[in-house]
Every structure is written in C-alpha cells, then in structure tokens.
Tab-separated table of C-alpha atoms in Angstrom:
chain	number	residue	atom	x	y	z
A	859	UNK	CA	78.131	167.710	28.602
A	860	UNK	CA	75.461	168.358	31.244
A	861	UNK	CA	74.531	166.117	34.329
A	862	UNK	CA	71.127	165.212	32.922
A	863	UNK	CA	72.551	164.133	29.553
A	864	UNK	CA	75.336	162.456	31.561
A	865	UNK	CA	72.905	160.588	33.317
A	866	UNK	CA	71.255	158.950	30.797
A	867	UNK	CA	72.306	155.412	29.334
A	868	UNK	CA	73.218	155.378	25.452
A	869	UNK	CA	70.754	152.810	25.175
A	870	UNK	CA	67.847	155.337	26.609
A	871	UNK	CA	69.251	158.219	24.544
A	872	UNK	CA	69.469	155.815	21.196
A	873	UNK	CA	65.746	155.033	22.026
A	874	UNK	CA	64.861	158.400	22.297
A	875	UNK	CA	66.289	159.320	19.063
A	876	UNK	CA	64.830	156.417	17.539
A	877	UNK	CA	61.553	156.985	18.497
A	878	UNK	CA	61.944	160.697	17.307
A	879	UNK	CA	62.461	159.694	13.535
A	880	UNK	CA	59.534	156.752	13.937
A	881	UNK	CA	57.266	159.875	13.696
A	882	UNK	CA	58.313	160.563	10.178
A	883	UNK	CA	55.647	158.037	8.686
A	884	UNK	CA	53.723	157.349	12.137
A	885	UNK	CA	52.766	160.307	13.728
A	886	UNK	CA	50.784	157.651	16.484
A	887	UNK	CA	54.345	157.551	17.776
A	888	UNK	CA	54.068	161.199	19.257
A	889	UNK	CA	52.519	159.860	22.381
A	890	UNK	CA	55.213	157.413	23.150
A	891	UNK	CA	57.830	159.562	22.420
A	892	UNK	CA	56.424	162.286	24.604
A	893	UNK	CA	56.123	159.952	27.458
A	894	UNK	CA	59.689	158.799	27.107
A	895	UNK	CA	61.174	162.642	26.982
A	896	UNK	CA	58.807	163.749	29.849
A	897	UNK	CA	60.260	160.569	31.712
A	898	UNK	CA	63.855	161.855	31.428
A	899	UNK	CA	62.381	165.473	32.511
A	900	UNK	CA	60.397	164.070	35.189
A	901	UNK	CA	57.117	166.093	33.761
A	902	UNK	CA	53.600	165.641	34.704
A	903	UNK	CA	52.438	167.044	31.192
A	904	UNK	CA	53.655	167.015	27.791
A	905	UNK	CA	52.170	168.599	24.944
A	906	UNK	CA	53.268	168.466	20.748
A	907	UNK	CA	51.835	170.985	18.508
A	908	UNK	CA	52.434	171.116	14.643
A	909	UNK	CA	50.335	173.757	12.871
A	910	UNK	CA	50.988	176.578	10.685
A	911	UNK	CA	50.810	180.017	12.218
A	912	UNK	CA	47.652	181.257	11.860
A	913	UNK	CA	45.024	181.429	14.604
A	914	UNK	CA	42.562	178.437	14.320
A	915	UNK	CA	44.805	176.646	11.875
A	916	UNK	CA	44.153	172.866	12.051
A	917	UNK	CA	47.255	170.963	13.174
A	918	UNK	CA	48.602	167.872	14.997
A	919	UNK	CA	48.157	168.054	18.892
A	920	UNK	CA	49.326	165.273	21.471
A	921	UNK	CA	48.735	165.634	25.013
A	922	UNK	CA	50.243	163.016	27.586
A	923	UNK	CA	49.226	163.360	31.312
A	924	UNK	CA	46.084	163.891	33.321
A	925	UNK	CA	43.337	165.076	31.074
A	926	UNK	CA	42.544	168.597	31.862
A	927	UNK	CA	41.002	170.752	29.361
A	928	UNK	CA	42.053	174.029	30.330
A	929	UNK	CA	45.534	172.723	30.630
A	930	UNK	CA	45.444	171.263	27.046
A	931	UNK	CA	44.124	174.233	25.781
A	932	UNK	CA	46.766	176.888	27.626
A	933	UNK	CA	49.216	174.861	26.461
A	934	UNK	CA	48.583	174.735	23.048
A	935	UNK	CA	48.004	178.535	22.806
A	936	UNK	CA	51.040	179.326	24.401
A	937	UNK	CA	53.160	181.461	23.831
A	938	UNK	CA	50.686	183.670	22.454
A	939	UNK	CA	48.551	183.999	25.760
A	940	UNK	CA	51.550	184.141	28.428
A	941	UNK	CA	53.504	187.060	29.617
A	942	UNK	CA	56.863	185.564	28.170
A	943	UNK	CA	59.272	186.858	25.675
A	944	UNK	CA	59.759	184.794	22.953
A	945	UNK	CA	61.936	184.567	19.758
A	946	UNK	CA	60.736	183.446	16.187
A	947	UNK	CA	63.301	180.912	15.286
A	948	UNK	CA	63.941	178.921	18.449
A	949	UNK	CA	63.524	178.674	22.451
A	950	UNK	CA	64.313	176.152	24.732
A	951	UNK	CA	63.303	177.751	28.115
A	952	UNK	CA	61.808	177.001	31.511
A	953	UNK	CA	59.027	179.856	32.271
A	954	UNK	CA	60.617	180.025	36.155
A	955	UNK	CA	63.616	181.239	34.208
A	956	UNK	CA	62.579	183.792	31.929
A	957	UNK	CA	61.033	186.357	34.194
A	958	UNK	CA	62.483	187.998	37.360
A	959	UNK	CA	61.968	186.036	40.915
A	960	UNK	CA	58.449	185.730	41.954
A	961	UNK	CA	57.307	187.675	38.814
A	962	UNK	CA	56.141	184.164	37.061
A	963	UNK	CA	54.169	183.270	40.030
A	964	UNK	CA	52.645	186.541	40.620
A	965	UNK	CA	51.728	186.936	37.041
A	966	UNK	CA	47.698	186.694	36.289
A	967	UNK	CA	48.460	184.028	33.819
A	968	UNK	CA	49.798	181.837	36.464
A	969	UNK	CA	47.316	182.629	39.063
A	970	UNK	CA	44.508	182.130	36.681
A	971	UNK	CA	45.585	179.225	34.386
A	972	UNK	CA	48.812	177.421	35.765
A	973	UNK	CA	47.183	177.271	39.482
A	974	UNK	CA	43.926	175.748	38.776
A	975	UNK	CA	45.956	172.395	37.005
A	976	UNK	CA	48.706	172.577	39.649
A	977	UNK	CA	51.527	173.689	36.840
A	978	UNK	CA	54.272	175.219	38.850
A	979	UNK	CA	56.641	175.475	35.999
A	980	UNK	CA	56.375	175.096	31.872
A	981	UNK	CA	59.329	174.018	29.627
A	982	UNK	CA	58.947	175.626	26.385
A	983	UNK	CA	60.309	174.204	23.097
A	984	UNK	CA	59.526	176.585	20.097
A	985	UNK	CA	61.069	175.847	16.590
A	986	UNK	CA	60.513	177.419	13.483
A	987	UNK	CA	60.608	174.969	10.638
A	988	UNK	CA	62.226	175.054	6.811
A	989	UNK	CA	58.369	175.738	5.454
A	990	UNK	CA	57.944	178.721	8.416
A	991	UNK	CA	55.349	176.421	10.433
A	992	UNK	CA	55.767	176.098	13.658
A	993	UNK	CA	56.692	172.981	15.940
A	994	UNK	CA	56.068	173.765	19.784
A	995	UNK	CA	56.799	171.254	22.589
A	996	UNK	CA	55.540	171.721	26.125
A	997	UNK	CA	56.335	170.079	29.525
A	998	UNK	CA	55.032	170.609	32.518
A	999	UNK	CA	55.859	170.337	36.448
A	1000	UNK	CA	53.368	170.479	39.081
A	1001	UNK	CA	53.543	171.296	43.074
A	1002	UNK	CA	56.031	169.219	44.840
A	1003	UNK	CA	58.649	169.003	42.002
A	1004	UNK	CA	61.448	171.671	41.371
A	1005	UNK	CA	61.477	173.909	38.827
A	1006	UNK	CA	62.967	173.144	35.341
A	1007	UNK	CA	66.949	173.925	35.377
A	1008	UNK	CA	69.725	174.335	32.515
A	1009	UNK	CA	70.373	170.601	32.845
A	1010	UNK	CA	66.511	170.003	31.486
A	1011	UNK	CA	67.163	172.915	28.745
A	1012	UNK	CA	70.547	170.945	27.798
A	1013	UNK	CA	68.983	167.670	27.349
A	1014	UNK	CA	66.352	169.094	24.912
A	1015	UNK	CA	68.507	170.815	22.888
A	1016	UNK	CA	70.587	167.881	22.309
A	1017	UNK	CA	67.212	166.742	20.556
A	1018	UNK	CA	66.356	169.811	18.657
A	1019	UNK	CA	68.519	168.870	15.597
A	1020	UNK	CA	66.762	165.381	15.426
A	1021	UNK	CA	63.073	166.700	16.263
A	1022	UNK	CA	63.519	169.230	13.445
A	1023	UNK	CA	65.000	167.095	10.776
A	1024	UNK	CA	61.997	164.265	11.650
A	1025	UNK	CA	59.387	166.589	11.525
A	1026	UNK	CA	60.812	167.931	7.958
A	1027	UNK	CA	61.040	164.686	6.534
A	1028	UNK	CA	57.372	163.890	7.941
A	1029	UNK	CA	56.506	167.007	5.924
A	1030	UNK	CA	57.922	166.181	2.607
A	1031	UNK	CA	56.782	162.611	2.777
A	1032	UNK	CA	53.089	163.709	3.547
A	1033	UNK	CA	53.506	166.217	0.625
A	1034	UNK	CA	55.055	163.705	-1.613
A	1035	UNK	CA	52.148	161.381	-0.837
A	1036	UNK	CA	49.426	163.687	-1.501
A	1037	UNK	CA	51.297	164.444	-5.016
A	1038	UNK	CA	51.517	160.631	-5.691
A	1039	UNK	CA	47.668	159.907	-4.710
A	1040	UNK	CA	46.419	162.813	-6.726
A	1041	UNK	CA	48.681	161.837	-9.960
A	1042	UNK	CA	47.071	158.025	-9.186
A	1043	UNK	CA	43.885	159.189	-9.098
A	1044	UNK	CA	44.233	161.270	-12.296
A	1045	UNK	CA	45.167	158.260	-13.875
A	1046	UNK	CA	42.096	156.133	-12.270
A	1047	UNK	CA	39.915	158.937	-13.705
A	1048	UNK	CA	41.355	158.655	-17.440
A	1049	UNK	CA	41.050	154.974	-17.380
A	1050	UNK	CA	44.705	154.990	-17.448
A	1051	UNK	CA	46.122	151.482	-15.759
A	1052	UNK	CA	49.627	152.243	-14.133
A	1053	UNK	CA	51.969	149.183	-12.894
A	1054	UNK	CA	54.908	149.721	-11.070
A	1055	UNK	CA	57.552	147.164	-11.391
A	1056	UNK	CA	61.179	146.182	-10.364
A	1057	UNK	CA	63.889	144.943	-11.774
A	1058	UNK	CA	62.805	141.635	-12.106
A	1059	UNK	CA	59.300	142.794	-13.430
A	1060	UNK	CA	57.203	141.870	-10.255
A	1061	UNK	CA	54.599	144.311	-9.451
A	1062	UNK	CA	55.258	146.836	-6.943
A	1063	UNK	CA	51.987	148.725	-7.081
A	1064	UNK	CA	49.395	149.299	-9.480
A	1065	UNK	CA	46.269	151.481	-9.017
A	1066	UNK	CA	42.537	151.009	-9.419
A	1067	UNK	CA	42.102	150.862	-13.130
A	1068	UNK	CA	44.838	148.223	-13.120
A	1069	UNK	CA	43.178	146.257	-10.767
A	1070	UNK	CA	39.941	146.480	-12.578
A	1071	UNK	CA	41.547	145.345	-15.654
A	1072	UNK	CA	43.142	142.266	-14.151
A	1073	UNK	CA	39.762	141.610	-12.422
A	1074	UNK	CA	38.209	141.785	-16.034
A	1075	UNK	CA	40.344	138.975	-17.802
A	1076	UNK	CA	42.083	141.168	-19.744
A	1077	UNK	CA	45.348	140.473	-21.987
A	1078	UNK	CA	47.356	141.247	-18.838
A	1079	UNK	CA	47.489	138.675	-15.746
A	1080	UNK	CA	49.954	138.703	-12.943
A	1081	UNK	CA	51.769	135.322	-12.522
A	1082	UNK	CA	53.904	134.832	-9.572
A	1083	UNK	CA	53.888	138.359	-8.807
A	1084	UNK	CA	54.938	139.201	-12.039
A	1085	UNK	CA	53.243	140.705	-14.993
A	1086	UNK	CA	52.878	138.757	-17.823
A	1087	UNK	CA	50.712	138.369	-20.844
A	1088	UNK	CA	47.407	136.369	-20.524
A	1089	UNK	CA	48.257	134.010	-23.827
A	1090	UNK	CA	51.485	132.244	-24.448
A	1091	UNK	CA	51.963	133.583	-27.866
A	1092	UNK	CA	52.076	137.187	-26.685
A	1093	UNK	CA	54.090	136.599	-23.746
A	1094	UNK	CA	57.767	136.407	-25.316
A	1095	UNK	CA	56.999	139.940	-27.186
A	1096	UNK	CA	56.168	141.155	-23.521
A	1097	UNK	CA	59.115	139.902	-22.216
A	1098	UNK	CA	61.477	141.124	-24.800
A	1099	UNK	CA	59.907	144.739	-24.616
A	1100	UNK	CA	60.274	144.815	-20.800
A	1101	UNK	CA	63.991	143.602	-20.642
A	1102	UNK	CA	64.637	146.112	-23.441
A	1103	UNK	CA	63.385	149.084	-21.406
A	1104	UNK	CA	65.190	147.701	-18.430
A	1105	UNK	CA	68.579	147.760	-20.392
A	1106	UNK	CA	67.530	151.514	-21.341
A	1107	UNK	CA	67.364	152.536	-17.917
A	1108	UNK	CA	71.253	150.893	-17.320
A	1109	UNK	CA	72.631	152.965	-20.037
A	1110	UNK	CA	73.655	156.620	-19.042
A	1111	UNK	CA	72.638	158.561	-22.146
A	1112	UNK	CA	70.046	156.136	-23.464
A	1113	UNK	CA	67.566	158.225	-25.627
A	1114	UNK	CA	63.786	158.635	-24.001
A	1115	UNK	CA	62.035	156.033	-25.759
A	1116	UNK	CA	59.012	154.404	-25.278
A	1117	UNK	CA	58.381	150.696	-25.804
A	1118	UNK	CA	55.031	149.939	-27.183
A	1119	UNK	CA	53.273	146.611	-27.855
A	1120	UNK	CA	49.720	144.962	-28.663
A	1121	UNK	CA	48.430	142.419	-26.608
A	1122	UNK	CA	45.589	140.100	-27.686
A	1123	UNK	CA	42.975	139.875	-24.937
A	1124	UNK	CA	39.517	137.947	-24.607
A	1125	UNK	CA	36.485	138.436	-27.185
A	1126	UNK	CA	39.059	139.613	-29.699
A	1127	UNK	CA	40.036	142.732	-27.864
A	1128	UNK	CA	43.543	144.178	-27.939
A	1129	UNK	CA	45.286	145.984	-25.112
A	1130	UNK	CA	48.035	148.392	-25.845
A	1131	UNK	CA	51.304	149.057	-23.641
A	1132	UNK	CA	53.411	151.826	-23.408
A	1133	UNK	CA	56.384	150.534	-21.169
A	1134	UNK	CA	58.776	153.457	-19.763
A	1135	UNK	CA	61.911	153.133	-17.855
A	1136	UNK	CA	63.162	154.130	-14.538
A	1137	UNK	CA	66.683	155.656	-14.901
A	1138	UNK	CA	69.515	153.916	-12.604
A	1139	UNK	CA	70.414	157.559	-11.459
A	1140	UNK	CA	66.483	157.888	-9.918
A	1141	UNK	CA	66.982	154.530	-8.161
A	1142	UNK	CA	70.372	154.895	-6.174
A	1143	UNK	CA	68.596	155.824	-2.742
A	1144	UNK	CA	65.196	153.903	-3.604
A	1145	UNK	CA	66.179	150.306	-2.014
A	1146	UNK	CA	66.044	146.703	-3.415
A	1147	UNK	CA	62.366	147.134	-3.991
A	1148	UNK	CA	62.770	150.417	-6.173
A	1149	UNK	CA	60.486	150.926	-9.331
A	1150	UNK	CA	62.682	150.331	-12.535
A	1151	UNK	CA	59.532	150.204	-14.890
A	1152	UNK	CA	56.252	151.801	-15.617
A	1153	UNK	CA	53.746	150.154	-17.831
A	1154	UNK	CA	50.687	151.777	-18.719
A	1155	UNK	CA	47.382	150.569	-20.708
A	1156	UNK	CA	44.356	152.269	-21.411
A	1157	UNK	CA	41.434	150.126	-20.376
A	1158	UNK	CA	39.175	149.250	-23.497
A	1159	UNK	CA	36.432	148.885	-21.138
A	1160	UNK	CA	36.556	152.473	-19.745
A	1161	UNK	CA	33.718	154.852	-20.405
A	1162	UNK	CA	33.264	158.592	-19.938
A	1163	UNK	CA	30.533	159.294	-17.201
A	1164	UNK	CA	30.789	162.882	-16.537
A	1165	UNK	CA	27.064	164.055	-17.774
A	1166	UNK	CA	26.884	166.709	-14.679
A	1167	UNK	CA	30.430	167.651	-15.328
A	1168	UNK	CA	29.742	167.983	-18.956
A	1169	UNK	CA	26.289	169.843	-18.504
A	1170	UNK	CA	27.940	172.339	-16.371
A	1171	UNK	CA	31.196	172.857	-18.592
A	1172	UNK	CA	29.171	173.611	-21.639
A	1173	UNK	CA	25.668	174.513	-20.302
A	1174	UNK	CA	24.108	171.829	-21.751
A	1175	UNK	CA	20.650	170.071	-20.504
A	1176	UNK	CA	20.710	166.763	-18.834
A	1177	UNK	CA	19.448	164.789	-22.237
A	1178	UNK	CA	21.930	166.872	-24.117
A	1179	UNK	CA	24.874	166.013	-21.954
A	1180	UNK	CA	23.871	162.099	-21.754
A	1181	UNK	CA	23.679	162.084	-25.518
A	1182	UNK	CA	27.170	163.521	-25.881
A	1183	UNK	CA	28.388	161.261	-23.382
A	1184	UNK	CA	27.419	158.335	-25.068
A	1185	UNK	CA	28.913	159.678	-28.232
A	1186	UNK	CA	31.935	160.033	-26.481
A	1187	UNK	CA	31.943	156.537	-25.472
A	1188	UNK	CA	31.675	155.048	-29.035
A	1189	UNK	CA	27.957	154.682	-29.470
A	1190	UNK	CA	26.427	155.466	-32.980
A	1191	UNK	CA	23.383	158.280	-32.755
A	1192	UNK	CA	20.786	155.613	-33.037
A	1193	UNK	CA	22.407	153.157	-30.258
A	1194	UNK	CA	22.536	156.511	-28.082
A	1195	UNK	CA	18.939	157.268	-28.618
A	1196	UNK	CA	17.516	153.364	-28.059
A	1197	UNK	CA	19.561	153.612	-24.852
A	1198	UNK	CA	18.049	156.822	-23.718
A	1199	UNK	CA	14.530	155.536	-24.914
A	1200	UNK	CA	13.808	158.547	-27.424
A	1201	UNK	CA	13.419	158.631	-30.910
A	1202	UNK	CA	16.526	159.586	-33.105
A	1203	UNK	CA	15.077	162.491	-34.349
A	1204	UNK	CA	14.925	163.958	-31.034
A	1205	UNK	CA	18.581	162.531	-30.704
A	1206	UNK	CA	19.443	164.958	-33.796
A	1207	UNK	CA	17.808	167.741	-32.101
A	1208	UNK	CA	19.871	167.533	-28.906
A	1209	UNK	CA	23.006	166.750	-31.116
A	1210	UNK	CA	22.087	170.300	-32.800
A	1211	UNK	CA	21.705	172.021	-29.848
A	1212	UNK	CA	25.186	170.541	-28.284
A	1213	UNK	CA	26.887	171.734	-31.571
A	1214	UNK	CA	25.543	175.382	-31.094
A	1215	UNK	CA	26.382	175.347	-27.347
A	1216	UNK	CA	30.014	173.855	-27.685
A	1217	UNK	CA	30.922	175.557	-30.792
A	1218	UNK	CA	31.211	172.719	-33.244
A	1219	UNK	CA	29.445	171.574	-36.373
A	1220	UNK	CA	30.222	168.295	-36.529
A	1221	UNK	CA	30.096	164.928	-34.463
A	1222	UNK	CA	33.706	163.950	-34.058
A	1223	UNK	CA	34.760	167.474	-33.103
A	1224	UNK	CA	32.094	167.375	-30.487
A	1225	UNK	CA	33.356	163.932	-29.113
A	1226	UNK	CA	37.148	165.351	-29.233
A	1227	UNK	CA	35.901	168.383	-27.260
A	1228	UNK	CA	34.109	166.238	-24.731
A	1229	UNK	CA	37.237	163.900	-24.329
A	1230	UNK	CA	39.876	166.778	-24.166
A	1231	UNK	CA	37.951	168.645	-21.446
A	1232	UNK	CA	38.579	168.532	-17.661
A	1233	UNK	CA	34.742	167.033	-17.381
A	1234	UNK	CA	36.047	163.800	-19.010
A	1235	UNK	CA	38.006	163.056	-15.499
A	1236	UNK	CA	34.937	163.418	-13.576
A	1237	UNK	CA	33.759	159.866	-12.037
A	1238	UNK	CA	29.904	159.990	-11.994
A	1239	UNK	CA	27.165	157.308	-12.415
A	1240	UNK	CA	24.712	157.558	-15.172
A	1241	UNK	CA	21.188	155.976	-14.344
A	1242	UNK	CA	20.382	154.897	-17.652
A	1243	UNK	CA	23.557	153.857	-19.217
A	1244	UNK	CA	24.843	150.390	-19.128
C-alpha cells in the first residue's frame, strides 16, 4: 500500500468509489468526481474524455479548474499531439517521468502549450474499453507544485477497475435505453398501447399510446395504480386473465401462451387485450418493482396518417396517397371522396392509378399492402383529414 493510499481515510476513498458509480446513470456527477480525485492528487485541472477513437468524434468531456481554452483543447487531444510514448490498452503515468530528465521541459510541446497555461506536469490515465472506445483522464499541476510521483500513480491505478466497470455499465445502460425507446416508439407508431405491470398488477410504465387510450375513456382505466376494466362486468374477467398470466410466469416450463380477452368500452367500442408474462428467471435481478406482465391493446382510434411516406414508397400523387390512406383507415370510397371534397368518379380514377402503381387489383389488397408497409409507421399530420 502506498503512502498516498494510506493517507486516505476509508470514508474518503469509499466516497470517491461511490462517486465513480453514480456516473453510470448521471453524467453530471463526472465534474464532482473529478474534483474529488483532483483534490487527493492536489491537481490544478482535471479533464475526463469518453469518445470513440476517431478524429472529431463527439464524446463526453468535462473540465474542472480554471477555464483556459488552450488547456482544455490540448488536454482533450492528448496523447496524439504530445512527444510521449503511449500503449494502446492502459497507461497511468506522469509526463515528467515518461521522458529523460529535462527533455519534458525542453520539448516544443511543453514550451508552446504547457508553459502558456503554467502547467508543469500532467498525469495521464488512458484506458481501452471493451467496445474498443477510449477513456482518458488528465490531471495537471502548475508552477510551485511538485511533479506527480509514484504514489499519485498508484492511487489512480487503484481506481481503474472501478472507472472501467462504471463506464462500461453506463455504456450498456445507454444502449439498452436506446433500444427500449426505439421499441416503445415503434409501438406508438403502430397505435399499440403497452402497459408494464408488476406482480400486484400495478402499472410501472406505459407508452404514449397507452396514455392516450386512458385519456380517451376507453375500456381500460387505472384505479389506485392498478390496471382495471372500466365496467364492473369486465373486471372479473380481466383480473382472472392477469392472475393466470402471473401463475404462468412462476412455472419453470410453462408453455408460451398468451392470454387474450375483449373488454367493452364507451360507444359500443370493444378493446382487445393481449397479456403476456415475464418469466421468473428474467426477474431474478430486477428488484421489487420488476415488470411481471406486459399488456398490449391496439387503440381502436388509431389512424394511419402517412400520406407522404406512402407517396414516397409507391410513387403516388398527393391526391392518390390521401385517398389510399383514408381507405386504409376504414373509410369507403364514397366517404373518402366526401372528406377530400372530390367526386366519387375522381376518387375511382385515383384508385385505379394506385392499383397500377402498387401492383394490386382489389381495394382489400391495396389496403393490406399499405398497412403492412413501413410507411404505416410514419407519423404525419394530414391537413384535410379529421
């Protein structure tokens, strides 16, 4: 154990480790972490850089200490523009110890960059992460302070396993977040309401389509935080299906069966639900508020609005695309013509042209092709649709 580490209290070292792991889901804590590590190192400035190894690539960069543009810039570009040897995998070293005596102070880099900002020594921490991206920490000392020594390097090395794990955990969480949001967005674009429930049938999370469904006085409501049927006569059936799905999840080799039921809503509108379970194995590390059930409901009020996307996909004219989108939303040819303020004969001409361009010959085939295309996922505003 080095003198630098020995001098730290257990409480302070633990606080630094805690700060490192708080950055996993809160990048704003990087500054606080740098200040704390820099305090132990008696550093003047600190910089953290996380970015792919490519020139000009965007990444997270945090500077603590006096805001000097030149200093921030050169610290972020190190080691590319410094006369220092670096390994590709891991480096923890002080500039003053990486070159022969006086060579560091006599280098053009030191004279042109470091001296301008009164920097006398730089401590480099370079890591290569699992995805081959780079993580770099830079700490500096200014005039009047001694150079970084082996105790300083040993202290930083003791933090490296935690830094590496925290950064890679943060990267995995960020990737998972992107995947989760893209899937939720896909459900929204298809008008598919999605509810995540815990093992008490309490709603943990819902997407935008689910929120819109509840606002619209549909067959579903949330009472006391739990998903419920609007009408009492449907509540027993919903409860029975939810409990059956929960029981399936507790069975080791339960068949992958879905539970489906229909609920009555307002204005004689029925809402069809598909209830799926989450297996016990998937919940082992998910905590007390883990999702146990997923409930899907296709919003009966959902309408395709992708006239521009449909026009692009099938080379339709604006009028042709507006017509086929209305047909895909369940209108008859006459109703679509009325909404578009055109004659039925004109609508028939548009329909024949759409048949030719989509390679279909029947209205049902045309509608199926529109609804099955990626264009149906595009969210647009139709100026003349209601």
